Coordinates of N, CA and C and ligand atoms in Angstrom, one line a residue:
M75 N 18.5 31.8 0.9 CA 18.7 30.5 1.5 C 19.7 29.8 0.6
S76 N 20.7 29.1 1.1 CA 21.7 28.4 0.3 C 21.0 27.0 0.0
H77 N 21.5 26.4 -1.1 CA 20.9 25.1 -1.4 C 21.2 24.0 -0.4
D78 N 22.3 24.2 0.4 CA 22.6 23.3 1.4 C 21.5 23.2 2.5
D79 N 20.8 24.3 2.6 CA 19.7 24.3 3.6 C 18.5 23.3 3.2
K80 N 18.4 23.1 1.9 CA 17.4 22.2 1.4 C 17.8 20.7 1.4
R81 N 19.1 20.5 1.6 CA 19.6 19.2 1.4 C 19.2 18.2 2.5
F82 N 18.9 17.0 2.1 CA 18.5 15.9 3.1 C 19.5 15.7 4.1
D83 N 19.1 15.6 5.4 CA 20.0 15.4 6.5 C 20.2 13.9 6.7
P84 N 21.5 13.5 6.5 CA 21.8 12.0 6.5 C 21.4 11.4 7.9
Q85 N 21.2 12.2 8.9 CA 20.8 11.6 10.2 C 19.4 11.1 10.1
R86 N 18.6 11.5 9.1 CA 17.3 11.0 9.0 C 17.1 9.9 8.0
Q87 N 18.3 9.2 7.7 CA 18.3 8.2 6.7 C 17.4 7.0 7.0
H88 N 17.2 6.7 8.3 CA 16.4 5.5 8.7 C 15.0 5.7 8.1
R89 N 14.5 6.9 8.0 CA 13.2 7.1 7.4 C 13.1 6.6 6.0
L90 N 14.2 6.7 5.3 CA 14.2 6.4 3.8 C 14.1 4.9 3.7
L91 N 14.4 4.1 4.7 CA 14.4 2.6 4.6 C 13.3 2.0 5.5
S92 N 12.4 2.8 5.9 CA 11.4 2.3 6.8 C 10.4 1.3 6.2
A93 N 9.9 0.4 7.0 CA 8.9 -0.6 6.5 C 7.7 0.1 5.9
E94 N 7.3 1.2 6.5 CA 6.1 1.9 6.0 C 6.4 2.5 4.6
R95 N 7.6 3.0 4.4 CA 7.9 3.5 3.1 C 7.9 2.4 2.0
H96 N 8.5 1.3 2.4 CA 8.5 0.1 1.5 C 7.1 -0.3 1.2
A97 N 6.2 -0.4 2.2 CA 4.8 -0.8 2.0 C 4.1 0.2 1.0
Y98 N 4.4 1.5 1.2 CA 3.7 2.4 0.4 C 4.1 2.4 -1.1
W99 N 5.5 2.4 -1.3 CA 6.0 2.5 -2.7 C 6.1 1.2 -3.4
N100 N 6.4 0.1 -2.7 CA 6.7 -1.1 -3.3 C 7.6 -0.9 -4.5
P101 N 8.9 -0.5 -4.2 CA 9.8 0.1 -5.2 C 9.9 -0.8 -6.5
S102 N 10.0 -2.1 -6.3 CA 10.2 -3.0 -7.5 C 9.0 -2.9 -8.4
Q103 N 7.8 -2.8 -7.8 CA 6.6 -2.7 -8.6 C 6.5 -1.4 -9.3
F104 N 6.8 -0.3 -8.5 CA 6.7 1.1 -9.1 C 7.7 1.2 -10.3
L105 N 8.9 0.7 -10.1 CA 9.9 0.8 -11.2 C 9.6 0.0 -12.4
A106 N 8.7 -1.0 -12.3 CA 8.4 -1.9 -13.4 C 7.8 -1.2 -14.6
R107 N 7.1 0.0 -14.3 CA 6.5 0.8 -15.4 C 7.5 1.3 -16.4
F108 N 8.8 1.3 -16.1 CA 9.8 1.9 -17.0 C 10.3 0.9 -18.0
N109 N 9.9 -0.4 -17.8 CA 10.3 -1.5 -18.8 C 11.8 -1.5 -19.0
L110 N 12.6 -1.4 -18.0 CA 14.0 -1.5 -18.2 C 14.3 -3.0 -18.4
K111 N 15.4 -3.2 -19.2 CA 15.8 -4.6 -19.6 C 17.1 -5.0 -18.9
P112 N 17.3 -6.3 -18.7 CA 18.6 -6.8 -18.3 C 19.7 -6.3 -19.2
G113 N 20.8 -6.0 -18.6 CA 22.0 -5.5 -19.4 C 22.0 -4.0 -19.5
Q114 N 20.9 -3.3 -19.2 CA 20.9 -1.8 -19.4 C 21.7 -1.1 -18.2
T115 N 22.0 0.1 -18.5 CA 22.6 1.0 -17.5 C 21.6 2.0 -17.0
A116 N 21.5 2.1 -15.6 CA 20.6 3.1 -15.0 C 21.4 3.9 -14.0
L117 N 20.9 5.2 -13.9 CA 21.5 6.1 -12.9 C 20.5 6.3 -11.8
D118 N 20.9 6.2 -10.6 CA 20.0 6.5 -9.5 C 20.7 7.8 -8.8
L119 N 20.2 8.9 -9.2 CA 20.8 10.2 -8.8 C 20.2 10.7 -7.5
G120 N 21.1 11.0 -6.5 CA 20.6 11.2 -5.2 C 20.1 9.9 -4.6
A121 N 20.9 8.9 -4.7 CA 20.4 7.5 -4.4 C 20.2 7.3 -2.9
G122 N 20.9 8.1 -2.1 CA 20.8 7.9 -0.6 C 21.2 6.5 -0.2
P123 N 20.6 5.9 0.7 CA 20.9 4.5 1.2 C 20.4 3.4 0.3
G124 N 19.8 3.8 -0.8 CA 19.6 2.7 -1.8 C 18.2 2.1 -1.9
F125 N 17.2 2.9 -1.4 CA 15.8 2.4 -1.4 C 15.4 1.9 -2.8
W126 N 15.8 2.7 -3.8 CA 15.4 2.4 -5.2 C 16.6 1.7 -5.9
T127 N 17.8 1.8 -5.4 CA 19.0 1.3 -6.1 C 19.0 -0.2 -6.2
L128 N 18.6 -0.9 -5.0 CA 18.7 -2.3 -5.0 C 17.6 -2.9 -5.9
P129 N 16.4 -2.4 -5.9 CA 15.4 -2.9 -6.9 C 15.8 -2.6 -8.4
L130 N 16.4 -1.5 -8.6 CA 16.9 -1.2 -10.0 C 17.9 -2.2 -10.4
A131 N 18.8 -2.6 -9.5 CA 19.9 -3.5 -9.8 C 19.3 -4.9 -10.1
E132 N 18.2 -5.3 -9.4 CA 17.6 -6.5 -9.7 C 17.0 -6.5 -11.1
I133 N 16.5 -5.4 -11.5 CA 15.8 -5.3 -12.9 C 16.9 -5.4 -14.0
V134 N 18.0 -4.7 -13.8 CA 19.0 -4.7 -14.9 C 19.9 -5.9 -14.8
G135 N 19.9 -6.6 -13.7 CA 20.6 -7.8 -13.5 C 22.1 -7.7 -13.5
A136 N 22.8 -8.9 -13.5 CA 24.3 -8.9 -13.3 C 25.0 -8.4 -14.6
S137 N 24.3 -8.4 -15.7 CA 24.9 -7.9 -17.0 C 24.7 -6.4 -17.1
G138 N 23.9 -5.8 -16.2 CA 23.7 -4.3 -16.3 C 24.5 -3.6 -15.2
Q139 N 24.2 -2.3 -15.1 CA 24.8 -1.5 -14.1 C 23.8 -0.5 -13.6
V140 N 24.0 -0.2 -12.3 CA 23.2 0.9 -11.7 C 24.2 1.8 -11.0
W141 N 24.3 3.0 -11.4 CA 25.2 4.0 -10.8 C 24.5 4.7 -9.7
A142 N 24.9 4.5 -8.4 CA 24.3 5.3 -7.3 C 25.2 6.5 -7.1
V143 N 24.6 7.7 -7.4 CA 25.3 8.9 -7.3 C 24.7 9.7 -6.1
D144 N 25.6 10.2 -5.2 CA 25.1 11.0 -4.1 C 26.2 11.8 -3.6
V145 N 25.9 13.0 -3.0 CA 26.9 13.9 -2.4 C 27.3 13.4 -1.1
S146 N 26.5 12.5 -0.4 CA 26.8 12.1 0.9 C 27.5 10.8 1.0
Q147 N 28.7 10.8 1.5 CA 29.5 9.6 1.6 C 28.8 8.7 2.7
E148 N 28.3 9.3 3.7 CA 27.6 8.5 4.8 C 26.5 7.7 4.2
L149 N 25.7 8.3 3.3 CA 24.6 7.6 2.7 C 25.0 6.5 1.8
L150 N 26.1 6.8 1.0 CA 26.6 5.7 0.1 C 27.2 4.6 0.9
D151 N 27.8 4.9 2.1 CA 28.3 3.8 2.9 C 27.2 3.0 3.5
T152 N 26.1 3.6 3.8 CA 24.9 2.7 4.2 C 24.5 1.8 3.1
L153 N 24.5 2.3 1.9 CA 24.1 1.5 0.7 C 25.1 0.3 0.6
A154 N 26.4 0.7 0.7 CA 27.4 -0.4 0.6 C 27.4 -1.4 1.7
S155 N 26.8 -1.1 2.8 CA 26.6 -2.1 3.9 C 25.4 -3.0 3.8
R156 N 24.6 -2.7 2.7 CA 23.4 -3.5 2.6 C 23.5 -4.7 1.6
N157 N 24.7 -5.2 1.5 CA 25.0 -6.4 0.7 C 24.5 -6.2 -0.7
P158 N 25.0 -5.1 -1.4 CA 24.5 -4.8 -2.7 C 25.2 -5.7 -3.8
P159 N 24.5 -6.1 -4.8 CA 25.2 -6.9 -5.9 C 26.2 -6.1 -6.6
A160 N 27.1 -6.8 -7.4 CA 28.3 -6.1 -8.0 C 27.9 -5.1 -9.1
Q161 N 26.7 -5.2 -9.7 CA 26.3 -4.3 -10.7 C 26.0 -2.9 -10.2
I162 N 26.0 -2.7 -8.9 CA 25.8 -1.4 -8.3 C 27.2 -0.7 -8.2
K163 N 27.3 0.5 -8.9 CA 28.6 1.2 -8.8 C 28.3 2.5 -8.1
Y164 N 29.3 3.1 -7.5 CA 29.2 4.2 -6.6 C 29.9 5.4 -7.2
K165 N 29.2 6.6 -7.0 CA 29.9 7.8 -7.5 C 29.5 8.9 -6.5
R166 N 30.5 9.3 -5.7 CA 30.2 10.5 -4.8 C 30.4 11.7 -5.7
S167 N 29.3 12.5 -5.8 CA 29.4 13.6 -6.8 C 28.2 14.5 -6.4
E168 N 28.5 15.8 -6.6 CA 27.5 16.8 -6.3 C 26.8 17.3 -7.5
L169 N 25.5 17.0 -7.6 CA 24.6 17.5 -8.6 C 24.5 19.0 -8.5
P170 N 24.3 19.8 -9.5 CA 23.9 19.3 -10.8 C 24.9 18.7 -11.7
T171 N 26.2 18.8 -11.4 CA 27.2 18.1 -12.3 C 27.0 16.6 -12.1
I172 N 27.0 15.9 -13.2 CA 27.0 14.4 -13.2 C 28.3 14.0 -13.8
D173 N 29.1 13.4 -12.9 CA 30.5 13.1 -13.3 C 30.6 11.8 -14.0
L174 N 29.9 11.7 -15.2 CA 29.9 10.5 -16.0 C 29.9 11.0 -17.5
P175 N 30.3 10.1 -18.4 CA 30.5 10.5 -19.8 C 29.2 10.8 -20.5
N176 N 29.3 11.4 -21.7 CA 28.1 11.7 -22.5 C 27.5 10.4 -23.0
A177 N 26.2 10.4 -23.2 CA 25.4 9.2 -23.8 C 25.8 7.9 -23.0
F178 N 25.8 8.0 -21.7 CA 26.3 6.9 -20.9 C 25.2 5.9 -20.5
S179 N 24.0 6.4 -20.4 CA 23.0 5.6 -19.6 C 21.7 5.5 -20.4
D180 N 20.9 4.4 -20.1 CA 19.6 4.1 -20.7 C 18.5 4.7 -19.8
F181 N 18.8 5.1 -18.6 CA 17.7 5.6 -17.8 C 18.3 6.4 -16.6
A182 N 17.6 7.5 -16.3 CA 18.0 8.3 -15.1 C 16.8 8.5 -14.2
W183 N 17.1 8.1 -12.9 CA 16.0 8.1 -11.9 C 16.4 9.1 -10.8
L184 N 15.4 10.0 -10.6 CA 15.7 11.0 -9.5 C 14.5 11.0 -8.6
A185 N 14.6 10.4 -7.4 CA 13.5 10.3 -6.5 C 13.8 11.2 -5.3
F186 N 12.9 12.2 -5.2 CA 12.9 13.2 -4.1 C 14.2 13.9 -4.0
V187 N 14.9 14.2 -5.1 CA 16.1 15.0 -5.1 C 16.1 16.2 -6.0
F188 N 15.3 16.2 -7.1 CA 15.3 17.3 -8.0 C 15.1 18.6 -7.3
H189 N 14.2 18.6 -6.4 CA 13.9 19.9 -5.7 C 15.1 20.4 -4.8
E190 N 16.1 19.5 -4.5 CA 17.2 19.9 -3.6 C 18.4 20.5 -4.4
V191 N 18.3 20.4 -5.8 CA 19.5 20.8 -6.6 C 19.3 22.1 -7.3
E192 N 20.4 22.9 -7.2 CA 20.4 24.2 -7.9 C 21.7 24.3 -8.7
P193 N 21.6 25.0 -9.9 CA 20.4 25.4 -10.6 C 19.7 24.2 -11.3
P194 N 18.4 24.2 -11.3 CA 17.7 23.0 -12.0 C 17.9 23.0 -13.5
E195 N 18.2 24.1 -14.1 CA 18.4 24.2 -15.6 C 19.7 23.4 -15.9
K196 N 20.7 23.5 -15.0 CA 21.9 22.8 -15.2 C 21.7 21.3 -15.0
L197 N 21.0 21.0 -14.0 CA 20.7 19.5 -13.8 C 20.0 18.9 -15.0
A198 N 19.0 19.7 -15.6 CA 18.3 19.1 -16.8 C 19.3 19.0 -17.9
S199 N 20.2 19.9 -18.1 CA 21.1 19.8 -19.3 C 22.1 18.7 -19.0
E200 N 22.5 18.5 -17.8 CA 23.4 17.3 -17.5 C 22.7 16.0 -17.7
L201 N 21.4 15.9 -17.4 CA 20.6 14.7 -17.6 C 20.6 14.4 -19.1
R202 N 20.3 15.4 -19.9 CA 20.2 15.2 -21.3 C 21.6 14.7 -21.9
R203 N 22.7 15.3 -21.3 CA 24.0 14.9 -21.8 C 24.4 13.4 -21.5
V204 N 24.0 12.9 -20.3 CA 24.5 11.6 -20.0 C 23.5 10.5 -20.5
L205 N 22.4 10.9 -21.0 CA 21.5 9.9 -21.5 C 21.7 9.6 -23.0
R206 N 21.5 8.3 -23.4 CA 21.6 7.9 -24.8 C 20.3 8.4 -25.5
P207 N 20.4 8.6 -26.9 CA 19.2 8.9 -27.6 C 18.1 7.9 -27.4
G208 N 16.9 8.4 -27.0 CA 15.8 7.5 -26.8 C 15.7 7.1 -25.3
A209 N 16.7 7.4 -24.5 CA 16.7 7.0 -23.1 C 15.7 7.9 -22.3
R210 N 15.3 7.4 -21.1 CA 14.3 8.1 -20.4 C 14.8 8.7 -19.1
V211 N 14.3 9.9 -18.7 CA 14.5 10.4 -17.4 C 13.2 10.3 -16.7
A212 N 13.2 10.0 -15.4 CA 12.0 10.0 -14.5 C 12.3 10.7 -13.2
V213 N 11.4 11.6 -12.9 CA 11.6 12.5 -11.7 C 10.4 12.3 -10.8
L214 N 10.6 11.7 -9.6 CA 9.6 11.5 -8.6 C 9.8 12.6 -7.5
D215 N 8.8 13.4 -7.2 CA 9.1 14.4 -6.2 C 7.8 14.8 -5.5
W216 N 7.9 15.7 -4.5 CA 6.8 16.1 -3.7 C 6.0 17.2 -4.3
R217 N 4.7 17.1 -4.3 CA 3.8 18.2 -4.8 C 3.9 19.4 -3.8
P218 N 4.0 20.6 -4.3 CA 3.9 21.8 -3.4 C 2.5 21.9 -2.8
D219 N 1.5 21.3 -3.5 CA 0.1 21.4 -3.0 C -0.3 20.1 -2.4
A220 N 0.6 19.3 -1.8 CA 0.3 18.0 -1.2 C -0.8 18.1 -0.2
E221 N -1.5 17.0 -0.1 CA -2.6 17.0 1.0 C -2.0 16.6 2.3
G222 N -0.9 15.8 2.3 CA -0.3 15.3 3.6 C 0.6 16.3 4.2
E223 N 1.0 16.1 5.4 CA 1.9 17.0 6.1 C 3.4 16.5 6.1
Q224 N 3.6 15.3 5.5 CA 5.0 14.8 5.4 C 5.8 15.6 4.4
G225 N 7.2 15.3 4.4 CA 8.0 15.8 3.3 C 8.7 17.2 3.7
P226 N 9.5 17.6 2.7 CA 10.3 18.9 2.9 C 9.4 20.1 2.9
P227 N 9.9 21.2 3.4 CA 9.1 22.5 3.4 C 8.5 22.7 2.0
R228 N 7.3 23.2 2.0 CA 6.6 23.4 0.7 C 7.3 24.4 -0.1
A229 N 7.9 25.4 0.5 CA 8.6 26.5 -0.2 C 9.8 25.9 -1.0
D230 N 10.4 24.7 -0.6 CA 11.5 24.1 -1.3 C 11.1 23.3 -2.5
R231 N 9.8 23.0 -2.6 CA 9.4 22.0 -3.6 C 9.2 22.7 -4.9
V232 N 9.2 21.9 -6.0 CA 9.0 22.4 -7.3 C 7.8 21.7 -7.9
T233 N 7.1 22.3 -8.8 CA 5.9 21.8 -9.4 C 6.2 20.9 -10.6
P234 N 5.3 20.0 -10.9 CA 5.5 19.2 -12.2 C 5.7 20.1 -13.4
A235 N 5.0 21.2 -13.5 CA 5.1 22.1 -14.6 C 6.5 22.7 -14.7
Q236 N 7.1 23.0 -13.6 CA 8.5 23.5 -13.6 C 9.4 22.5 -14.1
V237 N 9.3 21.2 -13.6 CA 10.2 20.2 -14.0 C 10.0 19.9 -15.5
I238 N 8.8 19.9 -16.0 CA 8.5 19.7 -17.4 C 9.2 20.8 -18.2
G239 N 9.1 22.0 -17.7 CA 9.7 23.2 -18.4 C 11.2 23.1 -18.5
W240 N 11.9 22.7 -17.4 CA 13.3 22.6 -17.4 C 13.8 21.4 -18.3
L241 N 13.1 20.3 -18.2 CA 13.4 19.2 -19.1 C 13.2 19.5 -20.6
S242 N 12.1 20.1 -20.9 CA 11.8 20.5 -22.3 C 12.9 21.4 -22.8
A243 N 13.2 22.4 -22.0 CA 14.3 23.4 -22.4 C 15.6 22.8 -22.7
A244 N 15.9 21.7 -22.0 CA 17.2 21.0 -22.1 C 17.1 20.0 -23.3
G245 N 16.0 19.9 -24.0 CA 15.9 19.0 -25.2 C 15.2 17.7 -25.0
F246 N 14.6 17.5 -23.9 CA 13.8 16.2 -23.7 C 12.5 16.4 -24.4
A247 N 12.1 15.3 -25.2 CA 10.9 15.4 -25.9 C 9.8 14.8 -25.0
D248 N 8.6 15.3 -25.2 CA 7.4 14.6 -24.7 C 7.5 14.6 -23.1
A249 N 8.1 15.6 -22.5 CA 8.1 15.6 -21.0 C 6.7 15.8 -20.5
Q250 N 6.3 15.0 -19.6 CA 4.9 15.1 -19.1 C 4.8 14.4 -17.8
E251 N 3.7 14.7 -17.0 CA 3.4 14.1 -15.8 C 2.7 12.8 -16.1
T252 N 3.2 11.6 -15.6 CA 2.7 10.3 -16.0 C 2.0 9.6 -14.9
W253 N 2.1 10.2 -13.7 CA 1.5 9.6 -12.5 C 1.5 10.6 -11.4
H254 N 0.5 10.5 -10.5 CA 0.6 11.3 -9.2 C -0.3 10.6 -8.2
D255 N -0.1 11.0 -7.0 CA -1.0 10.7 -5.9 C -1.2 12.0 -5.2
P256 N -1.9 12.0 -4.0 CA -2.2 13.3 -3.4 C -0.9 14.1 -3.0
D257 N 0.2 13.4 -2.8 CA 1.4 14.1 -2.3 C 2.6 14.2 -3.2
N258 N 2.6 13.4 -4.2 CA 3.8 13.2 -5.1 C 3.4 13.2 -6.6
Y259 N 4.4 13.4 -7.4 CA 4.2 13.3 -8.9 C 5.4 12.6 -9.5
L260 N 5.1 12.1 -10.7 CA 6.2 11.5 -11.5 C 6.1 12.2 -12.9
V261 N 7.3 12.8 -13.3 CA 7.5 13.4 -14.6 C 8.5 12.6 -15.4
E262 N 8.1 12.3 -16.6 CA 9.0 11.5 -17.5 C 9.3 12.3 -18.8
G263 N 10.5 12.1 -19.3 CA 10.9 12.7 -20.6 C 11.8 11.8 -21.4
K264 N 11.9 12.0 -22.7 CA 12.7 11.1 -23.5 C 13.8 11.9 -24.2
A265 N 15.0 11.3 -24.1 CA 16.2 12.0 -24.6 C 16.2 11.9 -26.1
Ligands
SAM86 C1 15.3 12.8 0.3 S1 16.8 11.9 -0.1 C2 16.1 10.7 -1.3 C3 17.0 9.5 -1.4 C4 16.5 8.4 -2.4 N1 16.4 8.9 -3.7 C5 15.2 7.9 -1.9 O1 14.1 8.2 -2.5 O2 15.2 7.1 -1.0 C6 17.7 13.0 -1.1 C7 19.1 12.5 -1.5 O3 19.7 13.3 -2.4 C8 21.0 13.6 -2.0 N2 21.4 14.9 -2.5 C9 20.9 16.1 -2.2 N3 21.5 17.1 -2.9 C10 22.4 16.5 -3.7 C11 23.3 17.0 -4.7 N4 23.4 18.3 -4.9 N5 24.1 16.1 -5.3 C12 24.0 14.8 -5.0 N6 23.2 14.2 -4.1 C13 22.3 15.1 -3.5 C14 21.0 13.5 -0.5 O4 22.3 13.2 0.0 C15 20.0 12.4 -0.3 O5 20.6 11.1 -0.4

């Protein structure tokens, strides 16, 4: 199977912005655990139409930056149509390559995209490269053993242990699962 087969279909983008999804995740509240500060730079990798990008931009404020990176111009166009503040920057780019300088960012956020990218080892090393010393990566993704029926095919998903292994091998310290629910998990690591 090519990795394009795993890739999110932009025609399903309305699901990413549904009221039900907002009610479940409450993205501003979920992101508060990362203690980002005004003026910081954050990367939203695989940002899609911006479900997490807009709340990230509120947290870092006008003096900060949030880079919305996505392979899909259609999804970035949707984000651009949602009246985003000026601190949101756009980068059409195909992961695992992250077309940004070394030690560029204070935080990297990957929501439901890590499992779509190959090779994952390269993604992990690119994440390490673009983060400043002490910066954090956070990976939110689907559990292969999820209780619910939603989400991508189970065969496409990756386990928290796999993500921890790739991040650790790339030089992230202290990579660990910091949260989960019956269907999803969060892995964090420190650069
Ligand atoms: C399931 S959506 C999640 C979007 C967003 N993170 C969210 O949670 O609402 C996956 C996103 O990753 C993007 N994506 C998938 N593979 C990618 C790649 N290799 N490089 C960049 N973006 C990619 C898709 O275009 C899509 O926007």
